[in-house]
Coordinates of C-alpha atoms in Angstrom, one line a residue:
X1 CA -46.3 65.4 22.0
X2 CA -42.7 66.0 20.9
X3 CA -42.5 65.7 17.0
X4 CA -38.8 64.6 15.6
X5 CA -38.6 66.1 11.6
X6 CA -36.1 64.1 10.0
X7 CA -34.4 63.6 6.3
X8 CA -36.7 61.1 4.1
X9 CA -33.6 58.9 4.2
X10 CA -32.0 55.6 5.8
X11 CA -30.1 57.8 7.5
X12 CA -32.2 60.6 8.1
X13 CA -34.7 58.1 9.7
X14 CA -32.4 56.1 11.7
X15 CA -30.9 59.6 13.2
X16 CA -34.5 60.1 14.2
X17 CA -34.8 57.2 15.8
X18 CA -31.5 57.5 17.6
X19 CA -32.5 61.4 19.0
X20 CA -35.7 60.1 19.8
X21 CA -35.4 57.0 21.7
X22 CA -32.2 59.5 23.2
X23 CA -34.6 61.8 24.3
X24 CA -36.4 60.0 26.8
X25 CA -39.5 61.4 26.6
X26 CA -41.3 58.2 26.8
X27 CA -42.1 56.7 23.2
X28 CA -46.0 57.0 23.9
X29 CA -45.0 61.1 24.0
X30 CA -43.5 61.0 20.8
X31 CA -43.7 60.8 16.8
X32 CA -41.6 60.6 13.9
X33 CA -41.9 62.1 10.5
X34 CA -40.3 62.8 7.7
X35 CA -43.0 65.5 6.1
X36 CA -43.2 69.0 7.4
X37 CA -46.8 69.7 8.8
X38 CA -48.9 72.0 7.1
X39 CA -50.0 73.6 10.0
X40 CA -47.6 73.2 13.4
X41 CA -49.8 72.6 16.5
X42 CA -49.6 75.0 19.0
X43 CA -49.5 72.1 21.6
X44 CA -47.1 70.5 20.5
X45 CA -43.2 70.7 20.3
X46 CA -41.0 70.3 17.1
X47 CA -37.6 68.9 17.1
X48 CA -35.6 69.2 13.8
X49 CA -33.1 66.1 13.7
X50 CA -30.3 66.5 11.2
X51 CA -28.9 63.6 9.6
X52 CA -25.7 62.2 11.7
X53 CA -23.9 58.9 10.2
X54 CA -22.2 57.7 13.2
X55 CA -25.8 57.8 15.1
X56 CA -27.5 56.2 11.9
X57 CA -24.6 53.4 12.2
X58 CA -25.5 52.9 15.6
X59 CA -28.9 52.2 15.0
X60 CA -28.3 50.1 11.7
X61 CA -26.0 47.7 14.0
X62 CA -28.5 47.5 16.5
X63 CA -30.9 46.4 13.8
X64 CA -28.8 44.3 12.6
X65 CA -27.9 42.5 16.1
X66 CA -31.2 42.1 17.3
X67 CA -33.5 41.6 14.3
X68 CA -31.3 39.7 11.8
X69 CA -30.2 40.8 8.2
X70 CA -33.5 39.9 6.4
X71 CA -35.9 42.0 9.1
X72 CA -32.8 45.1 8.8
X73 CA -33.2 44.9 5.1
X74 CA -37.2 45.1 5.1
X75 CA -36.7 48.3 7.2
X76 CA -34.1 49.8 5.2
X77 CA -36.5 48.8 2.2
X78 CA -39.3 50.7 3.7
X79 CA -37.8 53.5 4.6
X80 CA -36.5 53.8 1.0
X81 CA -40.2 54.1 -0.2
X82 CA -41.6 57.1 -1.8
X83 CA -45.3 55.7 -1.9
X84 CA -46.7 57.7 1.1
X85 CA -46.2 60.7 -1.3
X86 CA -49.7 59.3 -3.3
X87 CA -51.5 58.2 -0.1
X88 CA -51.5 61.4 1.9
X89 CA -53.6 60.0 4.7
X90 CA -51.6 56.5 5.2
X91 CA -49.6 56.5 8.3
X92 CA -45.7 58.5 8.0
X93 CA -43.5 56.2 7.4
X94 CA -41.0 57.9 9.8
X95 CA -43.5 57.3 12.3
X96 CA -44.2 53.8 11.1
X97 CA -41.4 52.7 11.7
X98 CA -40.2 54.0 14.9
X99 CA -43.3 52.3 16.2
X100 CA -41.6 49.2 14.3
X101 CA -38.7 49.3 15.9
X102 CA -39.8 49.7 19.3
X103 CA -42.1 46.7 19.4
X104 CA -39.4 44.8 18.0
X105 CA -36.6 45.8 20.3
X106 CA -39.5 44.8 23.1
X107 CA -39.8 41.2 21.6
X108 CA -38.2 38.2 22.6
X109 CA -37.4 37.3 18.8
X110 CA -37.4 40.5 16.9
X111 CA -37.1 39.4 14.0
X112 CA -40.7 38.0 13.9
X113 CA -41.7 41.6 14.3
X114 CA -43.4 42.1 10.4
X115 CA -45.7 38.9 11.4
X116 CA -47.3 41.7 13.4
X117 CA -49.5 42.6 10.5
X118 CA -52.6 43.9 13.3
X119 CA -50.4 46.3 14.1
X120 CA -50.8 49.2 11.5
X121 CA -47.4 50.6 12.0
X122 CA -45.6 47.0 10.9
X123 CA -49.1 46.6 8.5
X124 CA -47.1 50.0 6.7
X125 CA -43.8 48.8 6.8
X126 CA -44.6 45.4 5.5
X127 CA -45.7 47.6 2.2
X128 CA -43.4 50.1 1.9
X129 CA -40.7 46.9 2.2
X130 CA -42.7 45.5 -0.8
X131 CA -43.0 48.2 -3.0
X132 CA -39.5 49.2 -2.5
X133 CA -38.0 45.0 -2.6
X134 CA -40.3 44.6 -5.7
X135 CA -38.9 47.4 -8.0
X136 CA -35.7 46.7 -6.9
X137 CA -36.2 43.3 -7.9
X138 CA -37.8 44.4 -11.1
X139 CA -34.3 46.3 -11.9
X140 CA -32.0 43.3 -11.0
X141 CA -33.2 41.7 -14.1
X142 CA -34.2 45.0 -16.4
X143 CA -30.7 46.9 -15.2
X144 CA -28.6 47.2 -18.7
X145 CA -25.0 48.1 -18.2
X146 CA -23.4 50.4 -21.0
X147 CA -19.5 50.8 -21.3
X148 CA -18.6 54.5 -21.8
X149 CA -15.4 55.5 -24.3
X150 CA -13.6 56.2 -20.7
X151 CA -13.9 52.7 -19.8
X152 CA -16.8 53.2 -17.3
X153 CA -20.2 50.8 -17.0
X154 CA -23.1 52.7 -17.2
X155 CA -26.6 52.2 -16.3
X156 CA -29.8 54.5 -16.5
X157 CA -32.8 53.9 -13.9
X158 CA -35.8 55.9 -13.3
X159 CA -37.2 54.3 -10.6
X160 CA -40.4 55.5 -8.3
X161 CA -38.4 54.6 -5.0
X162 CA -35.1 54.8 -3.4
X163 CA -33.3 51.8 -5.1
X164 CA -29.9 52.9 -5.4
X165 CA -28.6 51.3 -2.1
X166 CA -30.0 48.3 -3.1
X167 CA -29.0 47.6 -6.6
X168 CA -25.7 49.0 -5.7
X169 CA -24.8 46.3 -3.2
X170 CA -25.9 43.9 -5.6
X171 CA -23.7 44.7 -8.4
X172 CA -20.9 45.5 -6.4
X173 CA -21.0 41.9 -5.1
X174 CA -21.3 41.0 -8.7
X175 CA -18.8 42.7 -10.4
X176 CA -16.3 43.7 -7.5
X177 CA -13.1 44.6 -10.3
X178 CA -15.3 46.8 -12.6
X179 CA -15.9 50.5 -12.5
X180 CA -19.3 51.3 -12.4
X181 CA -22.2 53.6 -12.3
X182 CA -25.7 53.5 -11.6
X183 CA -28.0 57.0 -12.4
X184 CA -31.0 57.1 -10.9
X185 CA -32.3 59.9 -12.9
X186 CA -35.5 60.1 -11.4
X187 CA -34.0 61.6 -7.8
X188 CA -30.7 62.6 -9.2
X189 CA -28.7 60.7 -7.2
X190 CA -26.0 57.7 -8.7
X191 CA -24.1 54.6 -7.0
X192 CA -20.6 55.1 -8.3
X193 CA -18.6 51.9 -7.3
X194 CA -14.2 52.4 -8.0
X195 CA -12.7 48.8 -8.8
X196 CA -12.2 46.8 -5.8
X197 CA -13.8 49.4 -3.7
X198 CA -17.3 49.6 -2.0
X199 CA -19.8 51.8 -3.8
X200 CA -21.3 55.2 -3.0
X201 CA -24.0 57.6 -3.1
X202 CA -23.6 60.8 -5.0
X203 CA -25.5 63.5 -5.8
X204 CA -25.5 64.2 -10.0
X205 CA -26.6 67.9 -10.2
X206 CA -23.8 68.9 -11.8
X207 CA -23.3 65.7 -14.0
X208 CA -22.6 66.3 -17.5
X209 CA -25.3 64.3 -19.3
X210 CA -22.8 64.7 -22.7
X211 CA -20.2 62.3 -21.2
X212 CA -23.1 59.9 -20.6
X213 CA -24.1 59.1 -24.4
X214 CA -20.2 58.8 -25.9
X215 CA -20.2 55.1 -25.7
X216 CA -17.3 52.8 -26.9
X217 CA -17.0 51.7 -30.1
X218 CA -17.5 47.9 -28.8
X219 CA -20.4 49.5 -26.7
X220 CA -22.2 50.5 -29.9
X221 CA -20.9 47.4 -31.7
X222 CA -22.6 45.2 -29.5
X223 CA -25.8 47.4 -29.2
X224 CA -26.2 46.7 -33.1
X225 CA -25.6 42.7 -32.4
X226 CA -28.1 42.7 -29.5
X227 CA -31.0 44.6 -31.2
X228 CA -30.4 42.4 -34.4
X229 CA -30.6 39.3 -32.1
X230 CA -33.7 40.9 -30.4
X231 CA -35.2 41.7 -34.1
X232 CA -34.6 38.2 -35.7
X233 CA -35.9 35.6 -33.2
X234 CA -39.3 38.0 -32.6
X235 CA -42.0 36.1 -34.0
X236 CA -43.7 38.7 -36.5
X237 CA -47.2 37.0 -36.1
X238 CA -46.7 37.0 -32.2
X239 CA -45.7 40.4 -31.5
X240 CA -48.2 41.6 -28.8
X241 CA -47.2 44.8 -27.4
X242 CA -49.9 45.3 -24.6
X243 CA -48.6 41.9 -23.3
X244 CA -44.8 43.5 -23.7
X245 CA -45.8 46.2 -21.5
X246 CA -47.5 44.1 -19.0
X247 CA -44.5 42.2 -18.7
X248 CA -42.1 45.0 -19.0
X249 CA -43.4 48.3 -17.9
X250 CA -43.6 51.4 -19.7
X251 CA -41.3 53.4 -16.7
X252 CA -38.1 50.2 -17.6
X253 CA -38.6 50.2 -21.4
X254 CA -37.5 53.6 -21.6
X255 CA -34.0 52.4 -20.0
X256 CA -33.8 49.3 -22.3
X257 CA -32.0 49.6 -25.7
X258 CA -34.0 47.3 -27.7
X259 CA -37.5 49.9 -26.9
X260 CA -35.1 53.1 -28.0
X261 CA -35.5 52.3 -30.9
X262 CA -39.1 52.3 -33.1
X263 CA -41.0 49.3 -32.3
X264 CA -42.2 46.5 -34.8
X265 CA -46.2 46.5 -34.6

């Protein structure tokens, strides 16, 4: 068995894909991951991949081509997922979804290919999609913008998976003439988007976490007049927290402005 290692990226995954369907070893002869083994098999032969954008590009307009927008998205989703890291024995999801993307490349329709649910391999994906689309979807609506003294919109995220992409495209859609940026403080990483520009990754490691709390004065203005607002139309005799954190969770309140502050029990 020839094992690719790739990144535990979109692009480290689709790279993986791209040297391994390259390689022609036959896909029954190969596997895809993105953990390191514990123990390397003596039978078996190892094939670091290292990321490579223009072979990830490739692969990402195949996808695209043959398995629609929606189907692309669902596998960019999954392979944004962190879960496998708390269910050790579940199936890579490296491997899960090279297996994915063969069957669907093999179909006359690929972009029926997450109907599939027998197969485990698609079964994996079509989770790792949700978990990643549903926290995503979660942030769309908890996401608060702050503007910064330089002029800058800031927002704060400490999401479990790899949501960045994601929420930047959204926003960037949204607010095309704005400077903005999203810090995902959980991996370290931020979407920065320049005005009338596409967004971008970044890495934040040497981010200076000062700049990030001198807000402008209308910033802190209006973060008086919000949690007033929030204050005076609660209810005092329907405040129910444990509902509040059902339908907000714990992980977003700590991003929120209005939960910064000490809460009225």
């Amino acid at each position: 068995m020839y094992i690719f290692l790739c990144e535990d990226s979109i692009d480290g995954i689709f790279t993986g894909v791209y040297d391994a369907w390259a390689s022609r070893y036959g896909h029954g002869n190969i596997s895809l991951t993105t953990c390191p083994p514990d123990n390397y098999s003596l039978f078996d032969e190892y094939v670091t991949v290292q990321t490579d954008y223009e072979k990830s590009e490739k692969v990402a307009r195949t996808l695209r081509s043959r398995l629609g927008e929606d189907t692309y998205t669902e596998i960019c989703q999954a392979a944004s997922s962190t879960e496998e890291y708390g269910r050790k024995k579940a199936m890579n999801k490296g491997e899960a979804i090279y297996r994915t993307i063969v069957l669907a490349l093999a179909l006359k329709d690929g972009s029926k290919v997450l109907n599939y649910l027998g197969e485990p391999y698609v079964n994996r994906v079509f989770h790792l999609s949700r978990s990643t689309g549903n926290e995503a979807h979660h942030l769309l609506g908890f996401l608060r913008f702050q503007e910064l003294e330089n002029g800058i919109l800031f927002a704060r995220i400490h999401p479990r998976n790899h949501v960045l992409p994601f929420l930047g495209e959204h926003f960037s859609d949204r607010l095309p003439q704005e400077n903005f940026m999203i810090y995902d403080a959980s991996h370290s990483q931020a979407a920065l988007h320049p005005k009338g520009k596409g967004f971008f990754l970044t890495d934040t490691g040497e981010l200076d976490e000062k700049m990030l709390h001198r807000y402008s004065p209308e910033e802190t203005e209006y973060q008086k007049l919000w949690c007033r607002f929030f204050d005076s139309i609660a209810v005092e005799a329907r405040i129910n927290p444990k509902l509040q954190n059902q339908n907000i969770l714990k992980r977003f309140q700590q991003d929120v402005i209005e939960f910064q502050r000490p809460r009225r029990i």
